[in-house]
Coordinates of C-alpha atoms in Angstrom, one line a residue:
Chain A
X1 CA -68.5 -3.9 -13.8
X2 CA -68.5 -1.8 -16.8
X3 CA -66.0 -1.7 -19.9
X4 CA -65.4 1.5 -21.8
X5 CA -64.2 1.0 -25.3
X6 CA -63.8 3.9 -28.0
X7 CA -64.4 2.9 -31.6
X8 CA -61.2 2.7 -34.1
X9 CA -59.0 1.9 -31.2
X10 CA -57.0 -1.2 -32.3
X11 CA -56.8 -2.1 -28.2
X12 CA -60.3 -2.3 -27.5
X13 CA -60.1 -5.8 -30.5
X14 CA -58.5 -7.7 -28.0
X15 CA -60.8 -6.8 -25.0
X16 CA -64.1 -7.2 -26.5
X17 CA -63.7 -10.5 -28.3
X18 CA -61.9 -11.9 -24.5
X19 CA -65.5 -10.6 -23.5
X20 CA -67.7 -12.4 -25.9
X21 CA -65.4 -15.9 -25.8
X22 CA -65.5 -16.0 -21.9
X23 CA -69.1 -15.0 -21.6
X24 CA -68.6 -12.7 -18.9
X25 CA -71.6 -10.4 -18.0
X26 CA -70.1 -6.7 -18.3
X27 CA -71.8 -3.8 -19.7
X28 CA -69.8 -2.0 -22.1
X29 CA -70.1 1.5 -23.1
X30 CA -68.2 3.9 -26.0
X31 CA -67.3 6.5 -25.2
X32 CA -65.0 9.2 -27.3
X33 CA -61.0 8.9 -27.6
X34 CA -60.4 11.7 -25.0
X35 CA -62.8 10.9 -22.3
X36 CA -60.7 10.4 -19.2
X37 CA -62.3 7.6 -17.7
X38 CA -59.6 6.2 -15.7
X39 CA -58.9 9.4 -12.9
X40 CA -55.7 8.9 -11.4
X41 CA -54.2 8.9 -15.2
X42 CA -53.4 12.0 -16.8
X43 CA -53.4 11.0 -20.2
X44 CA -57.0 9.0 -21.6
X45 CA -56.5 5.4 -21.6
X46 CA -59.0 3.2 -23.1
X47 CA -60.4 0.6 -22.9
X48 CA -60.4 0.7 -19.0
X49 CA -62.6 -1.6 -17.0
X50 CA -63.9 -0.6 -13.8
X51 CA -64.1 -3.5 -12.0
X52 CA -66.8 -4.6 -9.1
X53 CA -64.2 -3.2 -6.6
X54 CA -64.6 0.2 -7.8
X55 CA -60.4 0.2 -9.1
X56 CA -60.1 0.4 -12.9
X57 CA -57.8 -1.3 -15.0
X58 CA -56.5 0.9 -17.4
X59 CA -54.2 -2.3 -19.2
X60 CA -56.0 -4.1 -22.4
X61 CA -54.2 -7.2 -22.1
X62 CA -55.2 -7.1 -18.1
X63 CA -58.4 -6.9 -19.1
X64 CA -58.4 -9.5 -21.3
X65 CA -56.8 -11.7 -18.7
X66 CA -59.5 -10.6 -16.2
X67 CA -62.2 -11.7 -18.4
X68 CA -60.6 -15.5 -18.4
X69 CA -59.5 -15.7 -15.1
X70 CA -63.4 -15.1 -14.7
X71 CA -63.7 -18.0 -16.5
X72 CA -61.9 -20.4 -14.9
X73 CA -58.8 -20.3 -17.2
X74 CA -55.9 -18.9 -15.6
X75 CA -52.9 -18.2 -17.6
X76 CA -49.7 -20.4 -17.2
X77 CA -45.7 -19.5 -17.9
X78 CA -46.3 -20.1 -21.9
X79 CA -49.3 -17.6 -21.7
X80 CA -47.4 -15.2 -19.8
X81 CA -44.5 -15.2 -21.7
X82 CA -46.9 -14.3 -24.8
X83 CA -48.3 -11.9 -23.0
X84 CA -44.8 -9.9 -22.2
X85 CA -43.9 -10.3 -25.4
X86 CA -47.0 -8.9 -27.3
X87 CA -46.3 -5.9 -25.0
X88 CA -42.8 -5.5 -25.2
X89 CA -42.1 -6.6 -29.1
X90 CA -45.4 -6.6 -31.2
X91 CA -47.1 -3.7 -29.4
X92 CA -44.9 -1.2 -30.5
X93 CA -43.8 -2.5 -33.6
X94 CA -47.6 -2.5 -34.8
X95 CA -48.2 1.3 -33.7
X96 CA -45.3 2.1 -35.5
X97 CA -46.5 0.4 -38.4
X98 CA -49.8 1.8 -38.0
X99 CA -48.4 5.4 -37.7
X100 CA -46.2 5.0 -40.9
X101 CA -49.3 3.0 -42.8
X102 CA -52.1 5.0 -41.6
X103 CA -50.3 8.7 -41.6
X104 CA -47.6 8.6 -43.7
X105 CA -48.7 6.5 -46.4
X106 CA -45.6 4.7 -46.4
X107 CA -47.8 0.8 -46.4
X108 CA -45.0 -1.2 -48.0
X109 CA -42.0 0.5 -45.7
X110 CA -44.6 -0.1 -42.7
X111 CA -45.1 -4.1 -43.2
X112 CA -41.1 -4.9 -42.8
X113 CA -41.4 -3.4 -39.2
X114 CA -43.1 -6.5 -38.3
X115 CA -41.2 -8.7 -40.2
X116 CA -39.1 -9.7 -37.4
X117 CA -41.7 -10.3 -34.7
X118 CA -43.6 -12.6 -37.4
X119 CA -40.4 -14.4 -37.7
X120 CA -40.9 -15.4 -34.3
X121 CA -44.3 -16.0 -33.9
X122 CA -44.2 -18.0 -36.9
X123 CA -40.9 -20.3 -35.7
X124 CA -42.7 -21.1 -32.4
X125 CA -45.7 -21.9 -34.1
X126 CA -44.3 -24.2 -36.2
X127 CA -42.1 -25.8 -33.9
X128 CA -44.7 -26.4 -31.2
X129 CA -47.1 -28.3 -33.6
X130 CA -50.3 -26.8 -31.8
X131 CA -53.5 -25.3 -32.6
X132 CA -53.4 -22.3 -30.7
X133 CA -50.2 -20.8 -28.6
X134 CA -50.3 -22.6 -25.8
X135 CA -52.3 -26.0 -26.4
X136 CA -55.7 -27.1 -28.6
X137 CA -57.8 -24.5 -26.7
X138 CA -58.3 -20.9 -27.7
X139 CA -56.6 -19.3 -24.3
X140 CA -56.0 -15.0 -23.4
X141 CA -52.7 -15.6 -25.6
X142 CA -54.2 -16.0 -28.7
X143 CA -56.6 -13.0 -28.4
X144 CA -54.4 -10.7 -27.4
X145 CA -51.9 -11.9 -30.4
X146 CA -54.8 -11.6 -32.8
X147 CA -56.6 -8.5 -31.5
X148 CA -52.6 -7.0 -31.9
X149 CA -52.2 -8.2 -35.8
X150 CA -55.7 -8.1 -36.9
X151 CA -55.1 -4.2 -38.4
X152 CA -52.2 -5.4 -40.4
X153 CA -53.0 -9.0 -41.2
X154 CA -56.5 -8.5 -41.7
X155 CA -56.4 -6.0 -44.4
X156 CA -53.7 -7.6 -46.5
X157 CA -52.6 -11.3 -46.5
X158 CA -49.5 -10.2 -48.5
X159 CA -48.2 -9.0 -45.0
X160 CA -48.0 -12.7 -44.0
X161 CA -47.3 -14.3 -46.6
X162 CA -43.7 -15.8 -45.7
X163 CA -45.2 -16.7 -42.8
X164 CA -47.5 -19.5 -43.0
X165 CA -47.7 -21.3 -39.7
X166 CA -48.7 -17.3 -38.5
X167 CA -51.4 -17.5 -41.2
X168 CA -52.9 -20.6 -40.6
X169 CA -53.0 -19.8 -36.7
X170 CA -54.9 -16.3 -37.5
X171 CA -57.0 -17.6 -39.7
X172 CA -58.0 -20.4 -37.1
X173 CA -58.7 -17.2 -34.2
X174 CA -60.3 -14.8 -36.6
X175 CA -62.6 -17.7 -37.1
X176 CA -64.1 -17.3 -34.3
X177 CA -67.5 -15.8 -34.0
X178 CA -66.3 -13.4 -31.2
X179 CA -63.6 -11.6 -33.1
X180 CA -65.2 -11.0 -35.9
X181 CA -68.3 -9.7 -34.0
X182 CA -65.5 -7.7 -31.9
X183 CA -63.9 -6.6 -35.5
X184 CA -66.8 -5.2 -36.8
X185 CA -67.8 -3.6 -33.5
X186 CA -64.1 -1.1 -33.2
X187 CA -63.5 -1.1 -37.3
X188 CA -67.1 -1.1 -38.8
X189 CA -65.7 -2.5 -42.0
X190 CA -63.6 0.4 -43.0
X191 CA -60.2 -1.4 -42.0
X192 CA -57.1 0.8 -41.3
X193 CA -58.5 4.1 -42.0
X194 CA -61.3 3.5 -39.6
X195 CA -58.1 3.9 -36.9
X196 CA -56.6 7.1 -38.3
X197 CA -58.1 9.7 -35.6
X198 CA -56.9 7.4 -33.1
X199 CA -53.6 7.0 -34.7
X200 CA -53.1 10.6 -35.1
X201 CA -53.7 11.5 -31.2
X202 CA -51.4 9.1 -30.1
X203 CA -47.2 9.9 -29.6
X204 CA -44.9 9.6 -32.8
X205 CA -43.3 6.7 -31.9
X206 CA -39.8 7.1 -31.3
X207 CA -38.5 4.8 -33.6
X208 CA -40.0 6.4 -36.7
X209 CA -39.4 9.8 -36.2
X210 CA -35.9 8.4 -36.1
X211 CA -36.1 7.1 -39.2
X212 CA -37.4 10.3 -40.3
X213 CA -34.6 13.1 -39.2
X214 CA -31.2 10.4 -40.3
X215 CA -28.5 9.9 -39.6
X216 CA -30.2 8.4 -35.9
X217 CA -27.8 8.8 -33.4
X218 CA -25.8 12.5 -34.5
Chain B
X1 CA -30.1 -5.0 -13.8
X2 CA -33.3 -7.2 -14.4
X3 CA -30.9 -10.4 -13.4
X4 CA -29.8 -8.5 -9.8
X5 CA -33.6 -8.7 -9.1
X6 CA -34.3 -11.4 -9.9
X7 CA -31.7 -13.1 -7.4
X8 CA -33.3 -10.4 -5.0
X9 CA -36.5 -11.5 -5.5
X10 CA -35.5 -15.5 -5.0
X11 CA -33.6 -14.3 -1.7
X12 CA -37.0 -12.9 -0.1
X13 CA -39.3 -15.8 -1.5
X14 CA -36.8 -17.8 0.4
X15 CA -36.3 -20.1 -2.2
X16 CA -33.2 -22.6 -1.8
X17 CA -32.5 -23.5 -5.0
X18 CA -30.4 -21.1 -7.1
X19 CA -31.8 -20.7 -10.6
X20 CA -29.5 -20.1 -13.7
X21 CA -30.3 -17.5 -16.2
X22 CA -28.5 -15.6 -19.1
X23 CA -30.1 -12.7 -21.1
X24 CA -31.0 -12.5 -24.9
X25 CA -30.6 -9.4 -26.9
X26 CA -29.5 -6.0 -26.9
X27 CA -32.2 -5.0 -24.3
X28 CA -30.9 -8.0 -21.8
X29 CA -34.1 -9.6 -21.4
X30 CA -33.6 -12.4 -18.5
X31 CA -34.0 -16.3 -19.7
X32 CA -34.7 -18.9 -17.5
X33 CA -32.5 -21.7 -18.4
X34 CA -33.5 -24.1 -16.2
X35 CA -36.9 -24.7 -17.0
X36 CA -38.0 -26.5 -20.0
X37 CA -38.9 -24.5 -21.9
X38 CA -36.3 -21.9 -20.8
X39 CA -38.8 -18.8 -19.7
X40 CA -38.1 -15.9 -21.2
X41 CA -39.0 -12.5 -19.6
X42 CA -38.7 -10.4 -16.1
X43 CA -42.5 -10.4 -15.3
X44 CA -43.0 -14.0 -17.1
X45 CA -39.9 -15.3 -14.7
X46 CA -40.9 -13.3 -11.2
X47 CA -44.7 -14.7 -11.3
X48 CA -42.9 -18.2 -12.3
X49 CA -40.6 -17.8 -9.1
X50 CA -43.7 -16.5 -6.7
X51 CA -45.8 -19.7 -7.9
X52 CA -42.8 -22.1 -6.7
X53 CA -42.9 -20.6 -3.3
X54 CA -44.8 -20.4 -0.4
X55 CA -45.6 -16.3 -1.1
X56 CA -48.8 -17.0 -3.8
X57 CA -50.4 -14.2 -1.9
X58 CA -48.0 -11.8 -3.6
X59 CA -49.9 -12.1 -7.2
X60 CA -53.0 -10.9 -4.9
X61 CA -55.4 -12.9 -3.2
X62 CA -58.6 -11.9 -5.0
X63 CA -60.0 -11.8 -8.7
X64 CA -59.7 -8.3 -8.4
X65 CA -56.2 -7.5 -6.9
X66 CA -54.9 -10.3 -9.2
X67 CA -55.5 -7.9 -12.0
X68 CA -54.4 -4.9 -10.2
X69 CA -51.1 -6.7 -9.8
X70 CA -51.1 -7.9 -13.3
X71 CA -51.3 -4.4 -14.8
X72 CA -48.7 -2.6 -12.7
X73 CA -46.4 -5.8 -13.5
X74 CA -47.1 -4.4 -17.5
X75 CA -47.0 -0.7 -16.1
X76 CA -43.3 -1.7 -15.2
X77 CA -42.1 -3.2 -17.9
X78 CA -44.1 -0.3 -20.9
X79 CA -43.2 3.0 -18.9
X80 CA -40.5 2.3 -16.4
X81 CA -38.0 0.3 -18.7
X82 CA -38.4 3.0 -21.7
X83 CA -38.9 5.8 -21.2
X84 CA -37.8 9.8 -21.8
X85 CA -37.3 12.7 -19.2
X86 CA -40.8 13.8 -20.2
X87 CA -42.6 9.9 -19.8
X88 CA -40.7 10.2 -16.3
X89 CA -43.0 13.0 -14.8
X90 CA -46.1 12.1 -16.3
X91 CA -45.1 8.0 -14.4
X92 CA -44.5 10.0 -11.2
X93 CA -47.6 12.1 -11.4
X94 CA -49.8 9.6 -12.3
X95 CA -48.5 7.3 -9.3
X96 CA -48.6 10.4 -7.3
X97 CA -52.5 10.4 -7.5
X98 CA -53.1 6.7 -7.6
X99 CA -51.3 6.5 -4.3
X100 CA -52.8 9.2 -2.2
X101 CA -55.0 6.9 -0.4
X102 CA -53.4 3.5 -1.1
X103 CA -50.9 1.8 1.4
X104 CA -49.6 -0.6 -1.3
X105 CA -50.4 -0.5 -5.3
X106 CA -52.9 -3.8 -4.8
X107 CA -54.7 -5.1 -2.0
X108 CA -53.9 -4.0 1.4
X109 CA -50.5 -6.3 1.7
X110 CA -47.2 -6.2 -0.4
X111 CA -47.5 -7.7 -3.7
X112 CA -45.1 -8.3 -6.2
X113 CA -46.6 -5.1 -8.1
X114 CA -44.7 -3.4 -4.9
X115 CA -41.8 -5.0 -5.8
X116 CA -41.0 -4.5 -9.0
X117 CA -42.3 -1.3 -9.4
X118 CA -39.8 -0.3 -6.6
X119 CA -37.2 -2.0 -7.9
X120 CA -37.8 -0.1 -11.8
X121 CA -38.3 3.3 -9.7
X122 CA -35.1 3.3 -7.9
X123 CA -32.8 4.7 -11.0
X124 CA -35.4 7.5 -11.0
X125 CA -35.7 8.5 -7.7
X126 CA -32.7 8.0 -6.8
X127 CA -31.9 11.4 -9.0
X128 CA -34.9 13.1 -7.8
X129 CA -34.0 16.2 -6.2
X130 CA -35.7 17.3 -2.5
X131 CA -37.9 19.6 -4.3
X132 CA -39.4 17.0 -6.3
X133 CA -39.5 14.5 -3.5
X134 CA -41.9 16.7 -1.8
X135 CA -44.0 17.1 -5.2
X136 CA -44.7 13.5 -5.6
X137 CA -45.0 12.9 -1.7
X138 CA -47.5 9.6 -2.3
X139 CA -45.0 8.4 -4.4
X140 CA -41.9 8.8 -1.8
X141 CA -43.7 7.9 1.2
X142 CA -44.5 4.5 -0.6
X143 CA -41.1 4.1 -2.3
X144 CA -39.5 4.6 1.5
X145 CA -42.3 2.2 2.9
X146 CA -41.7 -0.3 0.4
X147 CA -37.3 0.0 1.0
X148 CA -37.9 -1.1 4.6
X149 CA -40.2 -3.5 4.2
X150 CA -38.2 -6.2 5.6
X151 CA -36.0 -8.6 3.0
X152 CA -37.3 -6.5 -0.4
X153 CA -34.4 -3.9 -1.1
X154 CA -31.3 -6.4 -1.1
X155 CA -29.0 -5.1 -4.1
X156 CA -29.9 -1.6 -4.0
X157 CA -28.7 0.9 -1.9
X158 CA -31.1 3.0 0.6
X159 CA -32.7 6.3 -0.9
X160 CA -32.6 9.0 1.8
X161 CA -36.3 10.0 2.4
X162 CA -37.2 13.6 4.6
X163 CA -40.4 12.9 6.9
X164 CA -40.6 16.6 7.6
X165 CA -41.1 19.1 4.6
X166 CA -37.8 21.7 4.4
X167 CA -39.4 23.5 1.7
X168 CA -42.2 25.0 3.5
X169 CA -41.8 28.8 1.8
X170 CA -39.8 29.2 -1.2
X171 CA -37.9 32.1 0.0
X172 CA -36.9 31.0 3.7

C-alpha cells in the first residue's frame, strides 16, 4: 500500500493526518503536482492511494475513510452526511476562496464565500452539544472538515470569528498531534502562499470567473 | 431526478416500507424525513437504504471494494451532477479506460457504484451519438450491461445500444 501526496496540495491535509490518527502502516511518497499516478485518469489527481489490491483511489476523503475503516471505525449516516457535504458545499466554496485569496489578492472578498457553509457548520455544532461532529471521539468527519478549513481558518481567526462553536471545534482537531504534524508536512509553515503553484494549475472555478465577466447570466 | 432514484433504488432492495422525502434548496438535494435526524443527501440516503436491507453486499464486500464503491459514489455526485460539455468527455474517457477490463466499477458483482453511476450517466448517454458510442465502447458495453441487469433501470427508459460496429470505415 502506498500513498502519494504532493506538497502544497490543501487535499493531501486531510489524508495524512487520517494516516497518523489511525496508525495505519502505508508508505507515503511526494511526488510533483503533475505526476500522473493514477492511470486510467487523464488529468493528475493526488493524493491517490494504491491500495494492496493493486486499484487506486484517486478520492481524498475515500482515502481518509479507508484509513479508519482500517481501524475499526466505520462511518455511520451522521459521518456520511458530513462527508457529502464537505464535497458538495465546502469543497468548492474553499477552492474558490483559495483561487480569489491566493491569485487574485482579493483576501477579504474571498472569506464571505464561506460564510454560509460556516453558518451551517457552526448551527449544527452548536445545536448538537458535542465534542467532535458526530460524538466525543475524533471520527473521518472531523478530519476531513479540518483538513478542508485549515488553509482559511488557520491563517486568520478573523475568518471565524462569528462563528464560535466552528472555532472552538477547530481548535479542539488542530490540537491534535496528527494534524499539525500533517500541517507542517503539505504547508511547511508558509501558510497560503505555500499552495499557490497548486492553485494556479487547477480550473478557474466557475463561480468566480462569473463574478469576474458581470452581469452572470447575459 | 435524485428522488425518482431513490424510489428506484428502494423498489430493487425490495424494501416494503415506503420512505417519505422532500428536497432542500435550489440544487434539490433529497431529505430523508423519516429518520431522526432527517438524512440529508443522495449518496448519504442510498447507503442508508442498502444498510436497511438485505443487499449489504452492494457497498462491496471487502476493505478494498468498500472504498472502490465509496469513491465512485463521490465521482457521481463531483463530476456527473455538475458538470460542462468539456467535463463530459474527459468523465467518459476516463471511465472508458478504467473499464476496459472491469465487468462492474467494484468487485466482480453489482454494487451500488453500478447504480448510481448509471443512473447519473443516463442524461448523457442518452444524447450520445453512434459515433461516440463506439468511441467510449467500455463505457457503453457497461452502461447496457448494467440497464439489463434485472430490477435496476425502473424509471428510465432503455438506451438503444449496437453490438456490431456500423462505423467500420469512415467513408463506406
Amino acid at each position: 500500500m502506498k500513498l502519494f501526496v504532493s506538497e502544497g496540495n490543501p487535499h493531501c491535509l486531510k489524508v495524512l493526518a487520517a494516516l497518523e490518527v489511525t496508525g495505519v502502516q502505508c508508505g507515503v511518497q511526494t511526488v510533483s503536482h503533475e505526476e500522473k499516478v493514477v492511470p486510467f485518469l487523464s488529468r493528475p489527481a493526488l493524493p491517490a492511494l494504491l491500495l494492496p489490491s493493486g486499484q487506486y483511489l484517486f478520492s481524498s476523503n475515500a482515502i481518509c475513510r479507508y484509513f479508519f475503516e482500517a481501524n475499526g471505525q466505520e462511518c455511520n449516516n451522521l459521518c456520511n452526511q458530513w462527508l457529502e457535504w464537505e464535497t458538495t458545499v465546502l469543497q468548492p466554496a474553499l477552492l474558490q476562496t483559495l483561487h480569489m485569496a491566493v491569485l487574485q489578492g482579493k483576501g477579504s472578498e474571498a472569506s464571505k464565500v464561506l460564510q454560509s457553509p460556516l453558518n451551517v457548520l457552526d448551527q449544527s455544532l452548536s445545536k448538537g452539544n458535542m465534542s467532535y461532529l458526530t460524538g466525543e471521539a475524533v471520527s473521518v468527519a472531523d478530519v476531513v472538515l479540518w483538513g478542508t478549513l485549515h488553509p482559511v481558518l488557520s491563517d486568520s481567526p478573523s475568518a471565524s470569528s462569528e462563528h464560535e462553536s466552528v472555532r472552538t471545534w477547530f481548535d479542539r482537531v488542530a490540537a491534535l498531534h496528527s494534524c499539525q504534524s500533517a500541517a507542517q508536512k503539505v504547508l511547511q509553515g508558509k501558510g497560503l502562499q505555500a499552495m499557490k503553484s497548486y492553485v494556479q494549475k487547477q480550473p478557474a472555478p466557475p463561480s468566480s470567473q462569473c463574478r469576474d465577466a458581470q452581469p452572470c447570466n447575459s | 431526478m435524485a428522488l425518482r432514484e431513490l424510489a428506484s433504488l428502494e423498489k430493487y432492495l425490495g424494501l416494503k416500507k415506503p420512505n417519505k422525502y422532500s428536497t432542500q434548496g435550489d440544487k434539490k438535494i433529497p431529505v430523508l424525513q423519516n429518520n431522526s435526524p432527517p438524512l440529508v443527501g443522495l449518496v448519504t440516503i442510498a447507503c442508508h437504504l442498502v444498510k436497511e436491507s438485505n443487499h449489504q453486499e452492494l457497498l462491496g464486500d471487502t476493505a478494498d471494494s468498500r472504498a472502490v464503491v465509496q469513491q465512485w459514489l463521490e465521482y457521481r455526485l463531483t463530476r456527473l451532477d455538475i458538470y460542462t460539455k468539456e467535463d463530459i468527455k474527459t468523465v467518459l474517457k476516463d471511465l472508458n479506460l478504467y473499464l476496459q477490463d472491469k465487468v462492474f466499477l467494484a468487485g466482480n458483482h453489482v454494487t451500488l457504484a453500478d447504480i448510481l453511476i448509471y443512473y447519473g450517466l443516463h442524461p448523457i448517454i442518452v444524447d450520445l451519438a453512434v459515433q461516440e458510442k463506439e468511441e467510449y465502447v467500455n463505457v457503453t458495453r457497461w452502461f447496457d450491461h448494467i440497464q439489463h441487469h434485472p430490477g435496476i433501470r425502473h424509471h428510465l427508459p432503455p438506451v438503444v445500444v449496437l453490438r456490431n460496429r456500423i462505423y467500420t470505415s469512415r467513408h463506406r
